[in-house]
Tab-separated table of C-alpha atoms in Angstrom:
chain	number	residue	atom	x	y	z
A	128	UNK	CA	-14.664	-23.085	5.743
A	129	UNK	CA	-13.988	-23.570	9.448
A	130	UNK	CA	-10.830	-24.014	11.515
A	131	UNK	CA	-9.576	-23.807	15.100
A	132	UNK	CA	-6.191	-22.276	15.954
A	133	UNK	CA	-4.277	-21.059	19.022
A	134	UNK	CA	-4.534	-17.283	19.395
A	135	UNK	CA	-0.835	-17.028	20.305
A	136	UNK	CA	0.290	-19.115	17.329
A	137	UNK	CA	-1.837	-17.109	14.925
A	138	UNK	CA	-0.642	-13.780	16.340
A	139	UNK	CA	2.997	-14.875	16.093
A	140	UNK	CA	2.549	-15.793	12.426
A	141	UNK	CA	0.663	-12.665	11.364
A	142	UNK	CA	3.274	-10.540	13.172
A	143	UNK	CA	6.024	-12.293	11.180
A	144	UNK	CA	4.549	-11.244	7.861
A	145	UNK	CA	2.611	-8.098	8.823
A	146	UNK	CA	5.584	-5.808	8.186
A	147	UNK	CA	5.240	-6.290	4.437
A	148	UNK	CA	1.845	-4.552	4.298
A	149	UNK	CA	1.992	-0.840	3.444
A	150	UNK	CA	-0.159	1.724	5.221
A	151	UNK	CA	-1.220	3.286	1.891
A	152	UNK	CA	-1.673	0.512	-0.654
A	153	UNK	CA	-2.644	1.387	-4.225
A	154	UNK	CA	-4.684	-1.839	-4.364
A	155	UNK	CA	-7.233	-2.097	-1.500
A	156	UNK	CA	-6.979	-5.912	-1.540
A	157	UNK	CA	-3.384	-5.586	-0.260
A	158	UNK	CA	-4.737	-4.291	3.066
A	159	UNK	CA	-5.665	-7.926	3.696
A	160	UNK	CA	-3.992	-11.190	4.643
A	161	UNK	CA	-4.734	-14.049	2.279
A	162	UNK	CA	-5.844	-17.147	4.249
A	163	UNK	CA	-5.633	-20.424	2.305
A	164	UNK	CA	-6.867	-23.546	4.108
A	165	UNK	CA	-5.952	-27.035	2.911
A	166	UNK	CA	-7.069	-29.571	5.515
A	167	UNK	CA	-5.081	-28.889	8.664
A	168	UNK	CA	-2.596	-26.607	6.876
A	169	UNK	CA	-3.283	-22.871	6.912
A	170	UNK	CA	-1.110	-20.626	4.736
A	171	UNK	CA	-1.197	-16.884	5.479
A	172	UNK	CA	0.171	-14.431	2.894
A	173	UNK	CA	0.920	-10.710	2.980
A	174	UNK	CA	2.111	-8.631	0.022
A	175	UNK	CA	2.858	-5.136	-1.292
A	176	UNK	CA	3.213	-6.413	-4.917
A	177	UNK	CA	7.014	-6.043	-4.804
A	178	UNK	CA	7.504	-8.364	-1.807
A	179	UNK	CA	5.327	-11.298	-0.732
A	180	UNK	CA	5.695	-13.352	2.480
A	181	UNK	CA	3.846	-16.566	3.308
A	182	UNK	CA	3.823	-18.625	6.493
A	183	UNK	CA	2.208	-22.044	7.016
A	184	UNK	CA	0.899	-23.393	10.305
A	185	UNK	CA	-1.154	-26.347	11.532
A	186	UNK	CA	-4.788	-25.863	12.558
A	187	UNK	CA	-7.704	-28.123	13.451
A	188	UNK	CA	-9.759	-28.521	10.289
A	189	UNK	CA	-10.783	-30.814	7.457
A	190	UNK	CA	-11.996	-27.992	5.191
A	191	UNK	CA	-10.570	-26.241	2.145
A	192	UNK	CA	-10.996	-22.667	0.995
A	193	UNK	CA	-9.468	-19.207	0.828
A	194	UNK	CA	-10.502	-15.715	1.886
A	195	UNK	CA	-8.844	-12.298	2.289
A	196	UNK	CA	-9.078	-10.971	5.859
A	197	UNK	CA	-8.439	-7.294	6.828
A	198	UNK	CA	-4.959	-7.355	8.369
A	199	UNK	CA	-5.281	-4.464	10.827
A	200	UNK	CA	-8.517	-5.476	12.516
A	201	UNK	CA	-7.372	-9.097	12.731
A	202	UNK	CA	-3.970	-8.225	14.239
A	203	UNK	CA	-5.436	-5.672	16.660
A	204	UNK	CA	-8.027	-8.215	17.831
A	205	UNK	CA	-5.495	-11.035	18.284
A	206	UNK	CA	-3.278	-8.803	20.440
A	207	UNK	CA	-6.051	-8.470	23.026
A	208	UNK	CA	-6.653	-12.205	23.611
A	209	UNK	CA	-5.012	-14.264	26.332
A	210	UNK	CA	-3.741	-17.656	25.111
A	211	UNK	CA	-6.756	-19.696	23.992
A	212	UNK	CA	-8.194	-21.569	20.997
A	213	UNK	CA	-10.089	-19.449	18.474
A	214	UNK	CA	-12.643	-20.779	15.994
A	215	UNK	CA	-12.915	-19.116	12.583
A	216	UNK	CA	-16.155	-19.752	10.649
A	217	UNK	CA	-16.922	-18.491	7.146
A	218	UNK	CA	-20.536	-17.246	6.962
A	219	UNK	CA	-22.769	-16.161	4.118
A	220	UNK	CA	-22.571	-12.589	2.887
A	221	UNK	CA	-18.762	-12.401	2.978
A	222	UNK	CA	-18.748	-12.480	6.787
A	223	UNK	CA	-16.149	-14.175	8.981
A	224	UNK	CA	-17.062	-15.097	12.556
A	225	UNK	CA	-14.376	-15.486	15.244
A	226	UNK	CA	-15.464	-17.369	18.354
A	227	UNK	CA	-13.402	-16.995	21.536
A	228	UNK	CA	-13.908	-17.832	25.208
A	229	UNK	CA	-15.010	-14.233	25.721
A	230	UNK	CA	-17.494	-13.854	22.878
A	231	UNK	CA	-18.206	-13.686	19.144
A	232	UNK	CA	-16.809	-11.222	16.587
A	233	UNK	CA	-17.780	-10.699	12.968
A	234	UNK	CA	-15.898	-8.939	10.208
A	235	UNK	CA	-16.275	-8.636	6.470
A	236	UNK	CA	-13.764	-10.457	4.286
A	237	UNK	CA	-12.780	-9.892	0.641
A	238	UNK	CA	-12.782	-12.148	-2.407
A	239	UNK	CA	-9.510	-14.103	-2.338
A	240	UNK	CA	-9.461	-14.319	-6.153
A	241	UNK	CA	-8.632	-10.595	-6.263
A	242	UNK	CA	-5.424	-11.183	-4.300
A	243	UNK	CA	-2.331	-10.964	-6.558
A	244	UNK	CA	-0.561	-14.249	-7.198
A	245	UNK	CA	2.991	-14.736	-5.977
A	246	UNK	CA	5.278	-14.688	-9.044
A	247	UNK	CA	6.792	-17.979	-10.173
A	248	UNK	CA	10.578	-17.984	-10.408
A	249	UNK	CA	11.212	-19.650	-13.751
A	250	UNK	CA	14.630	-20.974	-14.797
A	251	UNK	CA	15.807	-20.371	-11.242
A	252	UNK	CA	19.298	-20.892	-9.908
A	253	UNK	CA	19.507	-22.047	-6.304
A	254	UNK	CA	21.908	-21.878	-3.386
A	255	UNK	CA	21.753	-22.581	0.349
A	256	UNK	CA	23.191	-20.507	3.186
A	257	UNK	CA	22.883	-20.617	6.977
A	258	UNK	CA	20.231	-18.326	8.442
A	259	UNK	CA	22.754	-16.966	10.959
A	260	UNK	CA	25.193	-16.115	8.149
A	261	UNK	CA	22.511	-14.350	6.112
A	262	UNK	CA	21.180	-12.474	9.141
A	263	UNK	CA	24.663	-11.275	10.121
A	264	UNK	CA	25.385	-10.191	6.532
A	265	UNK	CA	22.206	-8.112	6.394
A	266	UNK	CA	22.883	-6.446	9.759
A	267	UNK	CA	26.471	-5.613	8.785
A	268	UNK	CA	25.590	-4.023	5.426
A	269	UNK	CA	22.055	-2.649	5.264
A	270	UNK	CA	22.830	0.535	7.246
A	271	UNK	CA	25.235	1.653	4.479
A	272	UNK	CA	22.636	1.537	1.688
A	273	UNK	CA	21.509	4.801	0.098
A	274	UNK	CA	18.067	6.411	-0.031
A	275	UNK	CA	18.352	8.197	-3.399
A	276	UNK	CA	15.564	6.831	-5.600
A	277	UNK	CA	17.331	8.331	-8.633
A	278	UNK	CA	20.116	5.776	-8.041
A	279	UNK	CA	18.062	2.671	-7.181
A	280	UNK	CA	21.008	0.249	-7.376
A	281	UNK	CA	22.529	1.978	-4.341
A	282	UNK	CA	19.343	1.557	-2.284
A	283	UNK	CA	19.918	-2.207	-2.024
A	284	UNK	CA	22.545	-4.757	-1.006
A	285	UNK	CA	24.617	-6.499	-3.687
A	286	UNK	CA	24.696	-10.299	-3.292
A	287	UNK	CA	27.696	-11.921	-5.002
A	288	UNK	CA	28.382	-15.666	-4.695
A	289	UNK	CA	31.152	-17.699	-6.287
A	290	UNK	CA	32.324	-21.245	-5.434
A	291	UNK	CA	32.795	-21.089	-1.642
A	292	UNK	CA	32.686	-17.294	-1.140
A	293	UNK	CA	29.590	-15.118	-0.576
A	294	UNK	CA	30.042	-11.328	-0.575
A	295	UNK	CA	27.487	-8.747	0.486
A	296	UNK	CA	28.160	-5.112	-0.463
A	297	UNK	CA	26.336	-1.877	0.316
A	298	UNK	CA	27.233	1.718	-0.515
A	299	UNK	CA	25.645	5.168	-0.710
A	300	UNK	CA	28.708	6.697	-2.472
A	301	UNK	CA	29.934	8.233	0.820
A	302	UNK	CA	30.654	4.935	2.554
A	303	UNK	CA	30.880	1.290	1.604
A	304	UNK	CA	30.673	-1.996	3.500
A	305	UNK	CA	31.919	-5.317	2.108
A	306	UNK	CA	31.030	-8.363	4.199
A	307	UNK	CA	32.558	-11.676	3.094
A	308	UNK	CA	31.995	-15.272	4.196
A	309	UNK	CA	34.559	-17.807	3.012
A	310	UNK	CA	34.472	-21.593	3.231
A	311	UNK	CA	30.790	-22.020	2.371
A	312	UNK	CA	29.826	-25.109	0.391
A	313	UNK	CA	28.298	-25.629	-3.058
A	314	UNK	CA	27.508	-22.001	-3.878
A	315	UNK	CA	26.293	-21.340	-7.397
A	316	UNK	CA	27.698	-18.246	-9.094
A	317	UNK	CA	25.274	-15.376	-8.549
A	318	UNK	CA	25.039	-11.589	-8.723
A	319	UNK	CA	21.893	-9.645	-7.886
A	320	UNK	CA	20.772	-6.562	-5.936
A	321	UNK	CA	18.321	-7.065	-3.066
A	322	UNK	CA	15.979	-4.212	-2.069
A	323	UNK	CA	16.090	-2.840	1.456
A	324	UNK	CA	12.526	-3.611	2.598
A	325	UNK	CA	12.605	-7.418	2.174
A	326	UNK	CA	16.080	-7.486	3.731
A	327	UNK	CA	14.767	-5.711	6.833
A	328	UNK	CA	11.896	-8.204	6.978
A	329	UNK	CA	14.351	-11.101	6.648
A	330	UNK	CA	16.596	-9.639	9.340
A	331	UNK	CA	13.693	-9.557	11.799
A	332	UNK	CA	12.513	-13.072	10.935
A	333	UNK	CA	15.954	-14.735	10.874
A	334	UNK	CA	17.229	-13.437	14.205
A	335	UNK	CA	18.481	-16.346	16.359
A	336	UNK	CA	17.650	-18.933	13.684
A	337	UNK	CA	20.253	-21.594	12.846
A	338	UNK	CA	18.449	-23.368	9.998
A	339	UNK	CA	19.485	-23.275	6.363
A	340	UNK	CA	17.878	-20.797	3.973
A	341	UNK	CA	17.315	-21.838	0.357
A	342	UNK	CA	17.705	-18.924	-2.059
A	343	UNK	CA	16.252	-19.265	-5.577
A	344	UNK	CA	16.652	-16.453	-8.078
A	345	UNK	CA	16.452	-15.473	-11.753
A	346	UNK	CA	16.904	-12.128	-13.506
A	347	UNK	CA	13.862	-10.484	-11.934
A	348	UNK	CA	12.916	-12.184	-8.664
A	349	UNK	CA	14.345	-14.085	-5.732
A	350	UNK	CA	12.780	-16.407	-3.175
A	351	UNK	CA	13.997	-17.222	0.349
A	352	UNK	CA	12.605	-20.411	1.948
A	353	UNK	CA	13.224	-21.680	5.483
A	354	UNK	CA	11.143	-23.496	8.089
A	355	UNK	CA	7.531	-22.502	7.351
A	356	UNK	CA	8.371	-19.112	5.766
A	357	UNK	CA	8.641	-18.191	2.085
A	358	UNK	CA	9.637	-14.640	1.060
A	359	UNK	CA	9.541	-13.662	-2.619
A	360	UNK	CA	10.620	-10.261	-3.908
A	361	UNK	CA	11.451	-8.355	-7.059
A	362	UNK	CA	15.150	-7.608	-7.531
A	363	UNK	CA	16.543	-4.137	-8.255
A	364	UNK	CA	17.275	-3.922	-11.959
A	365	UNK	CA	20.693	-2.621	-12.940
A	366	UNK	CA	24.427	-3.305	-12.829
A	367	UNK	CA	26.151	-2.744	-9.497
A	368	UNK	CA	29.191	-0.421	-9.649
A	369	UNK	CA	32.708	-1.879	-9.555
A	370	UNK	CA	33.145	-1.515	-5.813
A	371	UNK	CA	36.661	-2.985	-5.773
A	372	UNK	CA	37.861	-0.048	-7.896
A	373	UNK	CA	37.054	2.494	-5.156
A	374	UNK	CA	38.809	0.614	-2.343
A	375	UNK	CA	42.341	2.073	-2.038
A	376	UNK	CA	44.991	-0.654	-1.972
A	377	UNK	CA	47.941	1.350	-0.575
A	378	UNK	CA	47.203	2.688	2.914
A	379	UNK	CA	50.520	3.174	4.740
A	380	UNK	CA	49.094	5.157	7.688
A	381	UNK	CA	47.486	2.679	10.098
A	382	UNK	CA	45.726	3.602	13.338
A	383	UNK	CA	44.930	0.789	15.803
A	384	UNK	CA	42.651	1.755	18.677
A	385	UNK	CA	40.130	0.374	21.167
A	386	UNK	CA	36.792	0.456	19.371
A	387	UNK	CA	34.667	1.432	22.355
A	388	UNK	CA	37.092	4.162	23.444
A	389	UNK	CA	37.077	5.623	19.924
A	390	UNK	CA	33.290	5.309	19.629
A	391	UNK	CA	32.359	6.969	22.921
A	392	UNK	CA	34.818	9.802	22.280
A	393	UNK	CA	33.360	10.399	18.816
A	394	UNK	CA	29.817	10.450	20.222
A	395	UNK	CA	30.744	13.166	22.729
A	396	UNK	CA	32.748	15.301	20.317
A	397	UNK	CA	30.142	14.962	17.530
A	398	UNK	CA	27.572	16.763	19.693
A	399	UNK	CA	29.609	19.959	19.117
A	400	UNK	CA	30.028	19.500	15.350
A	401	UNK	CA	28.358	21.441	12.575
A	402	UNK	CA	24.913	19.872	12.088
A	403	UNK	CA	25.168	20.110	8.299
A	404	UNK	CA	28.565	18.462	7.781
A	405	UNK	CA	28.893	16.467	11.053
A	406	UNK	CA	32.614	16.959	10.524
A	407	UNK	CA	35.087	15.438	12.986
A	408	UNK	CA	38.807	16.151	12.636
A	409	UNK	CA	41.291	13.367	13.414
A	410	UNK	CA	44.846	14.511	14.132
A	411	UNK	CA	47.479	11.788	14.402
A	412	UNK	CA	50.908	12.537	15.832
A	413	UNK	CA	53.057	9.773	17.296
A	414	UNK	CA	50.888	7.469	19.393
A	415	UNK	CA	48.295	10.140	20.088
A	416	UNK	CA	44.925	10.681	18.397
A	417	UNK	CA	43.168	14.037	18.821
A	418	UNK	CA	39.494	14.165	17.866
A	419	UNK	CA	37.944	17.601	17.502
A	420	UNK	CA	34.775	19.204	16.155
A	421	UNK	CA	33.574	22.756	15.812
A	422	UNK	CA	30.407	24.625	14.929
A	423	UNK	CA	31.523	28.188	14.193
A	424	UNK	CA	27.957	29.494	13.832
A	425	UNK	CA	27.183	28.701	17.468
A	426	UNK	CA	30.714	28.953	18.907
A	427	UNK	CA	30.598	25.281	19.902
A	428	UNK	CA	33.854	23.352	20.087
A	429	UNK	CA	35.133	20.069	21.549
A	430	UNK	CA	38.443	18.219	21.599
A	431	UNK	CA	39.605	14.923	23.097
A	432	UNK	CA	42.987	13.208	23.078
A	433	UNK	CA	43.192	9.406	23.083
A	434	UNK	CA	46.064	6.916	23.323
A	435	UNK	CA	46.468	4.718	20.264
A	436	UNK	CA	48.931	2.688	18.244
A	437	UNK	CA	49.780	4.614	15.086
A	438	UNK	CA	52.205	3.672	12.335
A	439	UNK	CA	52.572	6.361	9.703
A	440	UNK	CA	53.345	10.002	9.029
A	441	UNK	CA	51.660	12.823	10.962
A	442	UNK	CA	48.207	13.261	9.481
A	443	UNK	CA	45.058	15.378	9.783
A	444	UNK	CA	41.903	14.079	8.119
A	445	UNK	CA	38.188	14.854	8.395
A	446	UNK	CA	35.283	12.418	8.384
A	447	UNK	CA	31.525	12.604	8.783
A	448	UNK	CA	31.212	11.659	12.464
A	449	UNK	CA	27.752	10.157	11.959
A	450	UNK	CA	29.162	7.677	9.421
A	451	UNK	CA	32.071	6.719	11.687
A	452	UNK	CA	29.765	6.204	14.676
A	453	UNK	CA	27.372	4.043	12.658
A	454	UNK	CA	30.209	1.880	11.357
A	455	UNK	CA	31.799	1.402	14.784
A	456	UNK	CA	28.381	0.556	16.240
A	457	UNK	CA	28.044	-2.262	13.716
A	458	UNK	CA	31.293	-3.947	14.750
A	459	UNK	CA	31.750	-6.174	17.802
A	460	UNK	CA	35.551	-6.251	17.952
A	461	UNK	CA	37.532	-4.938	20.875
A	462	UNK	CA	40.017	-3.159	18.602
A	463	UNK	CA	39.787	-1.767	15.079
A	464	UNK	CA	42.244	-0.442	12.518
A	465	UNK	CA	41.716	2.681	10.440
A	466	UNK	CA	43.934	2.582	7.355
A	467	UNK	CA	44.590	5.862	5.532
A	468	UNK	CA	46.861	7.315	2.856
A	469	UNK	CA	46.051	10.995	2.193
A	470	UNK	CA	43.580	13.524	3.712
A	471	UNK	CA	41.562	13.433	0.472
A	472	UNK	CA	41.397	9.636	0.111
A	473	UNK	CA	39.063	7.123	1.712
A	474	UNK	CA	39.772	5.511	5.071
A	475	UNK	CA	39.373	1.769	5.603
A	476	UNK	CA	38.014	0.407	8.895
A	477	UNK	CA	38.594	-3.258	9.788
A	478	UNK	CA	38.034	-5.214	13.016
A	479	UNK	CA	41.186	-6.640	14.604
A	480	UNK	CA	39.362	-9.420	16.480
A	481	UNK	CA	35.895	-10.844	17.170
A	482	UNK	CA	35.381	-12.457	13.749
A	483	UNK	CA	34.289	-16.028	13.163
A	484	UNK	CA	36.372	-18.331	10.998
A	485	UNK	CA	35.896	-17.418	7.337
A	486	UNK	CA	34.372	-14.041	8.172
A	487	UNK	CA	35.798	-10.779	6.801
A	488	UNK	CA	34.507	-7.229	6.941
A	489	UNK	CA	35.797	-4.023	5.375
A	490	UNK	CA	34.211	-0.600	5.842
A	491	UNK	CA	35.198	2.356	3.671
A	492	UNK	CA	34.396	5.956	4.522
A	493	UNK	CA	35.099	8.957	2.327
A	494	UNK	CA	36.805	11.974	3.935
A	495	UNK	CA	35.299	15.460	4.158
A	496	UNK	CA	37.266	18.595	3.397
A	497	UNK	CA	38.717	20.130	6.528
A	498	UNK	CA	38.074	23.745	7.372
A	499	UNK	CA	41.236	25.821	7.505
């Protein structure tokens, strides 16, 4: 087995899939990339058993074969080369030789037959969505997922497709984000929960891509295919909670405010908040919003007053400032609304502007009990 490939092209492709490899794999073979050569087509695969990513690129070769190459030493070596062709030659004794303009390098490779096979997705349903839509949906929701392994369904993002609407929902029980795209074509009905790790990998790969992504899925696995990339992962097993039931429908108290003004004020005031609760108090009277925070243990206190447009009764309500800041950071609108009803009921954040046609986003944040 012998092939010639550009060092830059190879580095770009191993970087695309390298994020899937864990630093402490239970199976030593998973510390490797699987290289499969079929003529001038080289397919490189990385896996952690739960998620598998493959990328295919063109090389100069007429050979066939497959080997498992240590991922770290290969990636570290490729990073040091200036742009140039590299020749890879399989030698006897499970040795791989890399020939560059600077010299020769040899490393031991593993038996490719030990590498776990990518699961087939039998009886799969399929749908297609734009890479930019999928990337935006992941960015807008993934930050709201939970980390509690005892509630695995909340550690992922809920994908829900129906006719021409695709919804993406994430919640950790303290906050919830629902991102909706309307007007999409030929969507098959689907409901499944995607884990966080493959979504982060997809987010990094899809950035700036305008191609279509084909999504195939069954009850246990899903596969995303686009350009020369294929990502396959195991779905989170379980039924997602009825998220619509927790979104309050009657919210007569509506605050409209400049997003950046609100965000920068919160960031300053939050510095003085209690580090356990991160509590920020919002006091709404007339067209004035007062944001305050206090840490009694250290005698720290801050208060700011902002102009706003407020329709509703006078209200004081507390929120976790970290959650509010994260939500506002993940919006691009110039103005937002914060809809509220009572101090003990959830607030709803929505962008006023900056959305594409057919795009909707709703962010829910639960209140925290105010100190007297």
